[in-house]
Short mmCIF file of C-alpha atoms in Angstrom, two decimals:
data_model
loop_
_atom_site.label_atom_id
_atom_site.label_comp_id
_atom_site.label_asym_id
_atom_site.label_seq_id
_atom_site.Cartn_x
_atom_site.Cartn_y
_atom_site.Cartn_z
CA MET A 1 43.90 -72.58 81.67
CA PRO A 2 40.46 -72.45 80.06
CA GLU A 3 37.70 -71.46 82.40
CA THR A 4 34.97 -73.92 83.29
CA ASP A 5 31.32 -73.26 82.51
CA SER A 6 30.55 -70.62 85.13
CA THR A 7 26.97 -69.95 84.01
CA PRO A 8 24.75 -70.06 87.13
CA LEU A 9 22.52 -73.12 87.34
CA TYR A 10 19.35 -71.06 87.36
CA LEU A 11 20.38 -69.38 84.09
CA GLN A 12 21.17 -72.73 82.50
CA ILE A 13 17.68 -73.95 83.41
CA ALA A 14 16.04 -70.68 82.32
CA SER A 15 17.84 -70.79 78.97
CA GLN A 16 16.71 -74.35 78.31
CA MET A 17 13.09 -73.60 79.23
CA ALA A 18 13.14 -70.41 77.12
CA GLY A 19 14.25 -72.46 74.13
CA LEU A 20 11.35 -74.89 74.61
CA ILE A 21 8.92 -71.96 74.75
CA ARG A 22 10.30 -70.23 71.67
CA ASN A 23 10.38 -73.37 69.52
CA GLY A 24 6.79 -74.19 70.43
CA THR A 25 7.43 -77.29 72.51
CA LEU A 26 5.80 -75.45 75.40
CA VAL A 27 2.80 -73.69 73.84
CA ARG A 28 1.25 -70.53 75.22
CA GLY A 29 -1.09 -71.23 78.09
CA ALA A 30 0.63 -74.52 78.89
CA ARG A 31 1.33 -75.17 82.53
CA MET A 32 4.99 -75.20 83.49
CA PRO A 33 6.39 -77.99 85.68
CA SER A 34 5.96 -77.19 89.36
CA VAL A 35 8.97 -75.85 91.22
CA ARG A 36 9.22 -79.07 93.20
CA GLU A 37 8.88 -81.29 90.10
CA LEU A 38 11.49 -79.40 88.05
CA ALA A 39 13.90 -79.29 91.01
CA ARG A 40 13.61 -83.08 91.33
CA GLN A 41 14.08 -83.60 87.57
CA ARG A 42 17.19 -81.41 87.42
CA GLY A 43 18.65 -82.44 90.77
CA VAL A 44 18.83 -78.87 92.06
CA ALA A 45 17.45 -76.95 94.99
CA GLN A 46 13.93 -75.54 94.69
CA SER A 47 15.36 -72.05 95.22
CA THR A 48 17.36 -72.50 92.00
CA VAL A 49 14.18 -73.27 90.04
CA VAL A 50 12.45 -70.28 91.64
CA GLN A 51 15.30 -68.06 90.41
CA ALA A 52 14.96 -69.55 86.92
CA TYR A 53 11.21 -68.94 86.90
CA HIS A 54 11.69 -65.36 88.09
CA TRP A 55 14.10 -64.81 85.19
CA LEU A 56 11.54 -66.22 82.75
CA GLU A 57 8.89 -63.96 84.28
CA ASP A 58 11.13 -60.93 83.77
CA ALA A 59 11.59 -62.03 80.16
CA GLN A 60 7.78 -62.16 79.82
CA LEU A 61 7.95 -65.81 78.78
CA ILE A 62 5.92 -67.18 81.70
CA ALA A 63 3.37 -65.77 84.14
CA ALA A 64 2.45 -66.83 87.66
CA ARG A 65 -1.17 -67.50 88.58
CA PRO A 66 -2.03 -67.40 92.31
CA ARG A 67 -2.47 -70.89 93.78
CA SER A 68 -2.17 -72.41 90.29
CA GLY A 69 1.53 -72.26 89.38
CA TYR A 70 3.39 -70.95 86.36
CA PHE A 71 2.07 -70.88 82.79
CA VAL A 72 3.58 -70.02 79.42
CA ALA A 73 2.70 -66.39 78.72
CA PRO A 74 0.92 -65.24 75.56
CA ARG A 75 3.46 -64.53 72.84
CA PRO A 76 3.75 -61.06 71.33
CA ALA A 77 1.19 -60.36 68.65
CA VAL A 78 2.03 -61.77 65.24
CA LEU A 79 2.74 -58.72 63.11
CA PRO A 80 2.94 -58.80 59.32
CA GLU A 81 6.47 -58.79 57.95
CA PRO A 82 7.84 -55.99 55.77
CA THR A 83 7.40 -56.20 52.02
CA VAL A 84 10.20 -57.33 49.72
CA SER A 85 12.29 -54.43 48.44
CA ARG A 86 12.35 -53.64 44.72
CA GLY A 87 16.10 -53.22 44.39
CA LEU A 88 17.56 -51.08 41.60
CA ARG A 89 17.83 -51.70 37.88
CA ARG A 90 21.01 -49.68 37.49
CA PRO A 91 24.03 -48.94 39.68
CA ARG A 92 24.16 -45.65 41.53
CA ASP A 93 26.94 -43.46 42.82
CA VAL A 94 26.90 -43.43 46.60
CA SER A 95 26.55 -40.18 48.49
CA VAL A 96 26.24 -41.00 52.18
CA ASP A 97 23.63 -38.85 53.88
CA TRP A 98 24.95 -36.58 56.63
CA LEU A 99 22.01 -37.75 58.71
CA GLY A 100 23.24 -41.33 58.68
CA GLN A 101 26.69 -40.25 59.81
CA ARG A 102 25.16 -38.25 62.66
CA ILE A 103 22.89 -41.08 63.79
CA LEU A 104 25.07 -44.14 63.28
CA GLY A 105 28.59 -42.83 63.00
CA ALA A 106 29.11 -41.13 66.35
CA ALA A 107 28.51 -41.60 70.05
CA GLN A 108 25.20 -40.19 71.22
CA PRO A 109 24.74 -37.61 74.01
CA ALA A 110 24.03 -39.11 77.42
CA ASP A 111 20.61 -37.46 77.66
CA VAL A 112 19.35 -39.02 74.42
CA VAL A 113 17.46 -42.32 74.52
CA SER A 114 18.85 -44.04 71.45
CA PHE A 115 17.54 -46.91 69.34
CA SER A 116 20.50 -46.81 66.95
CA SER A 117 22.70 -49.58 68.38
CA GLY A 118 22.94 -53.12 67.03
CA THR A 119 25.80 -54.00 69.38
CA PRO A 120 25.29 -55.60 72.81
CA GLY A 121 26.09 -53.29 75.71
CA PRO A 122 27.89 -54.10 78.97
CA ASP A 123 24.64 -55.32 80.54
CA LEU A 124 24.53 -58.15 77.97
CA LEU A 125 28.25 -58.92 77.71
CA ASP A 126 30.41 -60.51 80.41
CA VAL A 127 32.74 -57.60 81.12
CA ASP A 128 34.57 -59.38 83.94
CA ARG A 129 35.28 -62.41 81.77
CA VAL A 130 36.90 -60.18 79.16
CA ARG A 131 38.80 -58.21 81.80
CA ARG A 132 40.27 -61.38 83.30
CA ALA A 133 41.38 -62.67 79.90
CA VAL A 134 43.05 -59.36 79.00
CA ALA A 135 44.79 -59.17 82.40
CA ARG A 136 46.13 -62.72 82.02
CA SER A 137 47.33 -61.98 78.49
CA VAL A 138 49.18 -58.85 79.61
CA GLN A 139 50.80 -60.81 82.44
CA ARG A 140 51.84 -63.80 80.34
CA HIS A 141 52.85 -61.95 77.18
CA ARG A 142 54.01 -58.58 78.49
CA GLN A 143 57.14 -58.73 76.31
CA LEU A 144 54.89 -58.39 73.26
CA LEU A 145 53.96 -54.90 74.41
CA CYS A 146 57.45 -53.78 73.40
CA VAL A 147 57.70 -55.26 69.89
CA TYR A 148 55.95 -54.44 66.62
CA PRO A 149 53.13 -56.86 65.80
CA SER A 150 52.89 -59.09 62.74
CA SER A 151 50.50 -57.67 60.15
CA ASP A 152 48.98 -61.15 59.71
CA GLY A 153 48.12 -61.52 63.38
CA HIS A 154 49.62 -63.72 66.11
CA GLU A 155 49.88 -67.36 65.09
CA GLU A 156 48.08 -68.60 68.20
CA ALA A 157 45.17 -66.22 67.55
CA ARG A 158 44.87 -67.38 63.94
CA ARG A 159 44.80 -71.01 65.07
CA ALA A 160 42.05 -70.18 67.56
CA ILE A 161 40.02 -68.48 64.82
CA ALA A 162 40.42 -71.54 62.59
CA ARG A 163 39.07 -73.73 65.40
CA TYR A 164 36.20 -71.31 65.95
CA ALA A 165 35.37 -71.35 62.22
CA VAL A 166 34.67 -75.09 62.40
CA GLY A 167 31.39 -74.09 64.06
CA MET A 168 30.63 -72.07 60.91
CA GLY A 169 31.08 -75.18 58.76
CA CYS A 170 34.52 -74.09 57.56
CA SER A 171 37.86 -75.84 57.46
CA LEU A 172 40.31 -72.95 57.27
CA ASP A 173 44.10 -72.93 57.15
CA PRO A 174 45.38 -70.66 59.95
CA GLU A 175 48.14 -69.48 57.61
CA ARG A 176 45.48 -67.98 55.32
CA ILE A 177 43.65 -66.10 58.06
CA LEU A 178 44.46 -62.42 58.62
CA VAL A 179 43.62 -60.62 61.85
CA THR A 180 42.21 -57.12 61.24
CA GLY A 181 40.93 -54.09 63.09
CA GLY A 182 37.32 -55.27 62.89
CA CYS A 183 34.79 -56.65 60.43
CA MET A 184 34.44 -53.38 58.49
CA ASP A 185 38.22 -53.21 58.20
CA SER A 186 38.14 -56.70 56.68
CA ILE A 187 35.38 -55.76 54.23
CA SER A 188 37.21 -52.61 53.18
CA LEU A 189 40.38 -54.60 52.52
CA CYS A 190 38.42 -57.11 50.45
CA LEU A 191 36.85 -54.38 48.32
CA ARG A 192 40.22 -52.76 47.72
CA ALA A 193 41.60 -56.11 46.58
CA VAL A 194 38.91 -56.84 43.98
CA THR A 195 37.70 -53.44 42.71
CA GLU A 196 38.86 -50.17 41.21
CA PRO A 197 37.15 -46.76 41.40
CA GLY A 198 33.99 -46.75 39.29
CA ASP A 199 33.34 -50.49 39.61
CA VAL A 200 29.91 -51.85 40.51
CA VAL A 201 29.28 -53.63 43.82
CA ALA A 202 26.01 -55.47 44.46
CA LEU A 203 24.51 -55.53 47.93
CA GLU A 204 21.27 -56.23 49.79
CA SER A 205 18.46 -53.69 49.83
CA PRO A 206 18.03 -52.23 52.38
CA THR A 207 21.65 -52.49 53.44
CA HIS A 208 24.02 -51.62 56.27
CA PHE A 209 24.83 -47.90 56.37
CA SER A 210 28.55 -48.63 56.89
CA PHE A 211 28.70 -50.55 53.60
CA LEU A 212 27.51 -47.44 51.81
CA GLU A 213 30.16 -45.40 53.62
CA VAL A 214 32.91 -47.74 52.43
CA LEU A 215 31.61 -47.72 48.85
CA GLN A 216 31.59 -43.94 48.81
CA GLY A 217 35.12 -43.77 50.22
CA LEU A 218 36.40 -46.13 47.51
CA HIS A 219 34.39 -44.36 44.73
CA LEU A 220 32.40 -47.50 43.90
CA LYS A 221 28.87 -47.74 42.52
CA ALA A 222 26.08 -49.54 44.42
CA LEU A 223 23.63 -51.93 42.81
CA GLU A 224 20.92 -52.77 45.34
CA ILE A 225 19.37 -56.23 44.93
CA PRO A 226 15.82 -57.10 46.13
CA THR A 227 15.93 -58.75 49.54
CA HIS A 228 13.30 -60.79 51.37
CA PRO A 229 12.87 -59.91 55.08
CA ARG A 230 13.19 -63.58 56.08
CA HIS A 231 15.16 -65.34 53.35
CA GLY A 232 17.61 -62.64 52.33
CA ILE A 233 18.93 -61.53 48.97
CA SER A 234 17.15 -62.69 45.80
CA LEU A 235 19.58 -64.89 43.89
CA ASP A 236 17.36 -64.76 40.80
CA ALA A 237 17.67 -60.97 40.79
CA LEU A 238 21.40 -61.24 41.46
CA GLN A 239 21.86 -63.63 38.54
CA LEU A 240 20.01 -61.24 36.24
CA ALA A 241 22.27 -58.42 37.45
CA LEU A 242 25.37 -60.50 36.76
CA GLU A 243 24.13 -61.13 33.22
CA THR A 244 23.30 -57.48 32.50
CA GLN A 245 25.62 -55.37 34.65
CA PRO A 246 29.43 -55.32 35.16
CA VAL A 247 29.24 -56.41 38.81
CA LYS A 248 32.69 -56.94 40.31
CA ALA A 249 31.75 -57.92 43.87
CA LEU A 250 28.87 -58.69 46.19
CA ILE A 251 28.65 -57.72 49.86
CA VAL A 252 26.22 -60.03 51.62
CA VAL A 253 25.18 -60.75 55.20
CA PRO A 254 23.57 -64.22 54.99
CA THR A 255 22.89 -64.48 58.73
CA LEU A 256 20.88 -61.75 60.46
CA SER A 257 21.39 -59.16 57.77
CA ASN A 258 21.51 -55.53 58.80
CA PRO A 259 18.87 -54.02 58.96
CA LEU A 260 16.34 -56.72 57.98
CA GLY A 261 17.61 -59.59 60.14
CA ALA A 262 17.11 -62.06 57.26
CA CYS A 263 18.74 -65.50 57.21
CA MET A 264 19.42 -67.24 53.90
CA PRO A 265 18.44 -70.93 53.73
CA GLN A 266 21.38 -73.31 53.34
CA ALA A 267 20.30 -74.30 49.83
CA GLU A 268 20.51 -70.64 48.82
CA ARG A 269 23.94 -70.29 50.42
CA ARG A 270 25.16 -73.27 48.40
CA ARG A 271 23.62 -71.79 45.27
CA LEU A 272 25.32 -68.45 45.92
CA ALA A 273 28.74 -70.13 46.18
CA GLN A 274 28.08 -71.89 42.87
CA LEU A 275 26.88 -68.65 41.27
CA ALA A 276 30.05 -66.88 42.37
CA SER A 277 32.23 -69.60 40.89
CA ARG A 278 30.33 -69.65 37.59
CA HIS A 279 30.50 -65.86 37.12
CA GLY A 280 33.91 -65.24 38.71
CA LEU A 281 32.21 -63.04 41.29
CA ALA A 282 33.99 -61.98 44.48
CA VAL A 283 31.54 -62.60 47.35
CA ILE A 284 32.37 -60.68 50.52
CA GLU A 285 30.52 -62.49 53.31
CA ASP A 286 29.92 -60.61 56.57
CA ALA A 287 29.41 -63.15 59.39
CA VAL A 288 29.57 -60.73 62.31
CA TYR A 289 26.11 -61.71 63.67
CA ASN A 290 26.39 -65.49 63.19
CA ASP A 291 26.82 -66.28 66.89
CA LEU A 292 23.59 -64.44 67.70
CA ALA A 293 21.52 -66.70 65.43
CA GLU A 294 19.24 -68.99 67.40
CA ALA A 295 19.47 -71.99 65.01
CA ASP A 296 22.70 -73.89 64.34
CA GLU A 297 21.93 -74.05 60.61
CA HIS A 298 22.07 -70.25 60.37
CA ARG A 299 25.63 -70.26 61.67
CA ARG A 300 26.92 -72.22 58.69
CA THR A 301 28.42 -69.81 56.18
CA VAL A 302 28.38 -69.45 52.40
CA LYS A 303 32.14 -69.93 52.68
CA SER A 304 31.54 -73.49 53.87
CA HIS A 305 30.10 -74.28 50.39
CA ASP A 306 32.91 -72.51 48.49
CA THR A 307 35.17 -74.83 46.48
CA THR A 308 36.86 -72.29 44.22
CA GLY A 309 37.96 -69.53 46.61
CA HIS A 310 35.47 -66.92 45.40
CA VAL A 311 34.02 -66.29 48.88
CA MET A 312 35.88 -63.95 51.23
CA LEU A 313 34.76 -64.54 54.82
CA CYS A 314 34.87 -61.56 57.20
CA SER A 315 33.90 -61.43 60.86
CA SER A 316 34.70 -60.04 64.30
CA PHE A 317 33.69 -60.53 67.92
CA SER A 318 32.27 -57.06 68.53
CA LYS A 319 28.68 -58.38 68.68
CA THR A 320 29.37 -61.23 71.10
CA LEU A 321 32.46 -60.65 73.23
CA ALA A 322 33.99 -57.21 73.38
CA PRO A 323 33.48 -54.33 70.92
CA GLY A 324 36.33 -52.47 72.63
CA LEU A 325 38.96 -54.99 71.51
CA ARG A 326 38.44 -53.87 67.88
CA LEU A 327 39.56 -57.18 66.44
CA GLY A 328 38.25 -58.95 63.36
CA TRP A 329 39.51 -61.41 60.79
CA VAL A 330 39.25 -62.40 57.15
CA GLU A 331 39.91 -65.48 55.03
CA ALA A 332 40.02 -64.06 51.51
CA GLY A 333 40.11 -67.20 49.37
CA ARG A 334 41.93 -66.71 46.08
CA TRP A 335 42.69 -63.10 47.02
CA THR A 336 44.51 -63.96 50.28
CA GLU A 337 47.99 -62.99 49.10
CA THR A 338 46.69 -59.72 47.62
CA LEU A 339 45.11 -58.84 50.96
CA ARG A 340 48.24 -59.85 52.82
CA ARG A 341 50.37 -57.46 50.77
CA MET A 342 47.84 -54.65 51.09
CA LYS A 343 47.52 -55.07 54.83
CA ASP A 344 51.27 -55.19 55.30
CA LEU A 345 51.70 -51.95 53.36
CA GLN A 346 48.65 -50.00 54.51
CA ALA A 347 47.31 -51.23 57.82
CA GLY A 348 50.02 -53.04 59.75
CA GLY A 349 49.03 -55.22 62.68
CA GLN A 350 46.92 -55.09 65.81
CA SER A 351 47.97 -55.67 69.41
CA PRO A 352 49.12 -59.28 69.84
CA VAL A 353 48.35 -59.07 73.55
CA LEU A 354 44.69 -58.40 72.78
CA GLU A 355 44.71 -61.04 70.03
CA LEU A 356 45.92 -63.64 72.56
CA ALA A 357 43.27 -62.56 75.05
CA LEU A 358 40.67 -63.05 72.34
CA ALA A 359 42.11 -66.49 71.54
CA GLU A 360 41.71 -67.50 75.18
CA LEU A 361 38.11 -66.27 75.27
CA MET A 362 37.21 -68.26 72.15
CA LEU A 363 38.75 -71.47 73.47
CA GLN A 364 37.40 -71.32 77.01
CA THR A 365 35.19 -74.26 77.98
CA GLY A 366 32.41 -71.90 78.99
CA HIS A 367 32.36 -69.92 75.73
CA ALA A 368 29.52 -71.91 74.13
CA ALA A 369 27.45 -71.54 77.31
CA ALA A 370 28.14 -67.80 77.33
CA MET A 371 26.86 -67.54 73.76
CA ARG A 372 23.70 -69.46 74.67
CA GLN A 373 23.14 -67.15 77.62
CA LEU A 374 23.65 -64.08 75.41
CA ARG A 375 21.19 -65.37 72.79
CA THR A 376 18.60 -66.04 75.50
CA ALA A 377 18.93 -62.55 76.96
CA VAL A 378 18.79 -60.94 73.50
CA ALA A 379 15.71 -62.96 72.51
CA ALA A 380 13.89 -61.90 75.68
CA ARG A 381 14.65 -58.25 74.94
CA MET A 382 13.49 -58.58 71.33
CA ASP A 383 10.23 -60.22 72.43
CA ALA A 384 9.55 -57.34 74.81
CA VAL A 385 10.29 -54.75 72.11
CA ARG A 386 8.01 -56.42 69.56
CA HIS A 387 5.27 -56.44 72.20
CA VAL A 388 5.64 -52.66 72.68
CA ILE A 389 5.56 -52.09 68.92
CA ALA A 390 2.41 -54.21 68.53
CA GLN A 391 0.66 -52.16 71.22
CA SER A 392 1.97 -48.66 70.43
CA PHE A 393 2.60 -48.20 66.70
CA PRO A 394 0.06 -47.30 64.00
CA ALA A 395 -2.26 -49.97 62.64
CA GLY A 396 -0.76 -51.52 59.53
CA THR A 397 2.83 -51.34 60.80
CA ARG A 398 4.94 -54.25 59.52
CA VAL A 399 7.84 -55.59 61.57
CA SER A 400 10.64 -58.05 60.83
CA ASP A 401 10.89 -61.16 63.00
CA PRO A 402 14.56 -62.17 62.86
CA PRO A 403 15.68 -65.48 64.42
CA GLY A 404 18.18 -63.70 66.66
CA GLY A 405 20.14 -60.47 66.70
CA LEU A 406 19.39 -56.99 68.00
CA LEU A 407 17.75 -55.24 65.05
CA LEU A 408 14.15 -54.78 63.93
CA TRP A 409 13.05 -53.27 60.61
CA LEU A 410 9.72 -51.47 60.73
CA GLU A 411 7.65 -50.57 57.69
CA LEU A 412 5.05 -48.00 58.71
CA PRO A 413 1.84 -47.30 56.75
CA ARG A 414 2.33 -45.74 53.34
CA GLY A 415 2.64 -42.00 53.39
CA LEU A 416 4.04 -41.76 56.93
CA ASP A 417 7.34 -39.88 56.66
CA THR A 418 9.94 -41.30 59.05
CA LEU A 419 12.30 -38.39 58.41
CA GLN A 420 9.67 -36.19 60.03
CA LEU A 421 9.16 -38.83 62.72
CA HIS A 422 12.92 -38.89 63.36
CA GLN A 423 13.00 -35.12 63.88
CA ALA A 424 9.87 -35.07 66.06
CA CYS A 425 11.39 -37.78 68.27
CA LEU A 426 14.74 -36.02 68.39
CA ASP A 427 12.97 -32.92 69.69
CA GLU A 428 12.02 -35.09 72.68
CA ARG A 429 15.58 -36.49 73.01
CA ILE A 430 14.70 -39.84 71.42
CA LEU A 431 16.81 -41.13 68.52
CA VAL A 432 15.33 -43.48 65.90
CA PRO A 433 17.15 -44.07 62.58
CA PRO A 434 14.89 -43.46 59.55
CA GLY A 435 14.95 -45.96 56.70
CA THR A 436 16.46 -43.53 54.20
CA VAL A 437 19.97 -44.01 55.61
CA PHE A 438 19.90 -47.71 54.68
CA GLY A 439 19.70 -47.23 50.93
CA THR A 440 20.51 -44.85 48.11
CA GLY A 441 18.29 -42.22 46.55
CA GLY A 442 16.12 -41.46 49.59
CA ARG A 443 14.21 -44.73 49.52
CA PHE A 444 12.56 -46.51 52.50
CA ARG A 445 11.05 -43.23 53.66
CA ASN A 446 8.28 -44.95 55.61
CA CYS A 447 10.66 -47.34 57.38
CA LEU A 448 12.63 -47.38 60.63
CA ARG A 449 15.41 -49.51 62.07
CA ILE A 450 15.09 -50.15 65.79
CA GLY A 451 18.32 -51.29 67.45
CA VAL A 452 17.99 -52.70 70.95
CA GLY A 453 21.69 -53.02 71.75
CA GLY A 454 23.48 -50.82 74.24
CA ASP A 455 21.78 -50.13 77.55
CA TRP A 456 18.14 -51.08 78.04
CA THR A 457 16.20 -49.43 80.84
CA PRO A 458 12.54 -48.67 81.68
CA GLU A 459 13.20 -45.30 80.04
CA HIS A 460 13.81 -47.13 76.74
CA THR A 461 10.47 -48.91 76.96
CA ALA A 462 8.69 -45.64 77.70
CA ALA A 463 10.57 -43.89 74.88
CA LEU A 464 9.61 -46.58 72.37
CA GLN A 465 5.98 -46.24 73.40
CA ARG A 466 6.33 -42.50 72.85
CA VAL A 467 7.77 -43.06 69.34
CA GLY A 468 4.68 -45.10 68.54
CA ALA A 469 2.39 -42.40 69.90
CA ILE A 470 4.11 -39.70 67.83
CA ALA A 471 3.83 -41.90 64.72
CA CYS A 472 0.11 -42.46 65.39
CA ALA A 473 -0.45 -38.70 65.60
CA MET A 474 1.41 -37.86 62.39
CA PRO A 475 -0.51 -37.04 59.20
CA SER A 476 -0.12 -39.54 56.37
CA ARG A 477 0.81 -38.28 52.94
CA THR A 478 0.37 -40.77 50.10
CA THR A 479 3.17 -39.90 47.77
CA SER A 480 5.50 -42.02 45.73
CA SER A 481 8.47 -40.87 47.78
CA ALA A 482 6.88 -42.15 50.95
CA VAL A 483 6.32 -45.71 49.76
CA ALA A 484 8.84 -48.34 50.85
CA ALA A 485 10.84 -49.27 47.77
#
């Protein structure tokens, strides 16, 4: 049976108050309702409100003043956003840097304080909730442990995904959904279905390192398109590319793009679907971060505007439920049957027992509340990190301000070499990914991506302050290679 909403009352209240603070309803310096007043309004014990206020204090959203009550805390300093990337005029062969593989492609040593993760760790995810669902699935469906799985995925899991996709604005046929080994597995399958070696694939700039890895493995060329740090990929630049270059496919992350954290407006998502139809372009949409977006409008996909089947929707639950399940899915539009045949021949199926556990987690009554709680915790962490950056990094540093997610893109002053900064930090057992691994040709050399997933301890705060101090002490060289492209 689905679980009821088990979120503690104090967290429900804290989450609601945090939302009012972040959307500006409760402005900085405003007095919060007294403990007694809020307890009466909500019909809860005063101790519950005290717990909620303590949580908000820990999140640095409110501050207590002796004999005066609680007040909304000053927000982190408003930092300028990164500049818009230039993109590339011509496609490039992809040669993934060994540094990117070392930083982002492997587990880090235990004694290294790492800022490479964009995936929530066990302290943010409800491990016990996942454990209970997996245990129930093993108990109820233990016979499935002894049979080969369907390459499409268990029917009940595909129906659950179709119901989940309604929240993304999509009406999907469960028969056309394929369960995969994760979002990158889905994207790789999509690329194999619509390209051949040597073809050109457009993508955001800067872009996710793993996309570059896949393009290199499939011998595809990358055409990087200018991307705004708030609004996402430039459709004007994309249209020009479609008119002048033989672009076969586009990989795009409309919600909380990696590494910028940009979110495309809905009008642009609709326009992209129309552009794909007009040019016969295969759009591979990565929606893996959609549930971490703070606004409902950012969870509606490009796929929801697709009327011709040119959008292939890929996602997983590694950023919101359980990375260890390694389950994703894809609805590939007009290429569904091609993907089905490829998957049947090359990849096979996943564990149906885990698929059914995932289906239960998605359909539980408390799932929406769990996502709200996760977004609140993530937002509090991001606020704290931006505050450290504002205080510790060199003057002139630009920082993205994504409406959700676990990634920040930093553009340091021109001439500051983040490859040198990366090595200087690594010498002190601190890992920060330099911007060069998020593009081709060594660009973004004065940029960093800060990931605040994984564990987060006081040591991480101190380490981030130290990164800023090292950056402040570094000499600045004004060269063309050091300018963010």
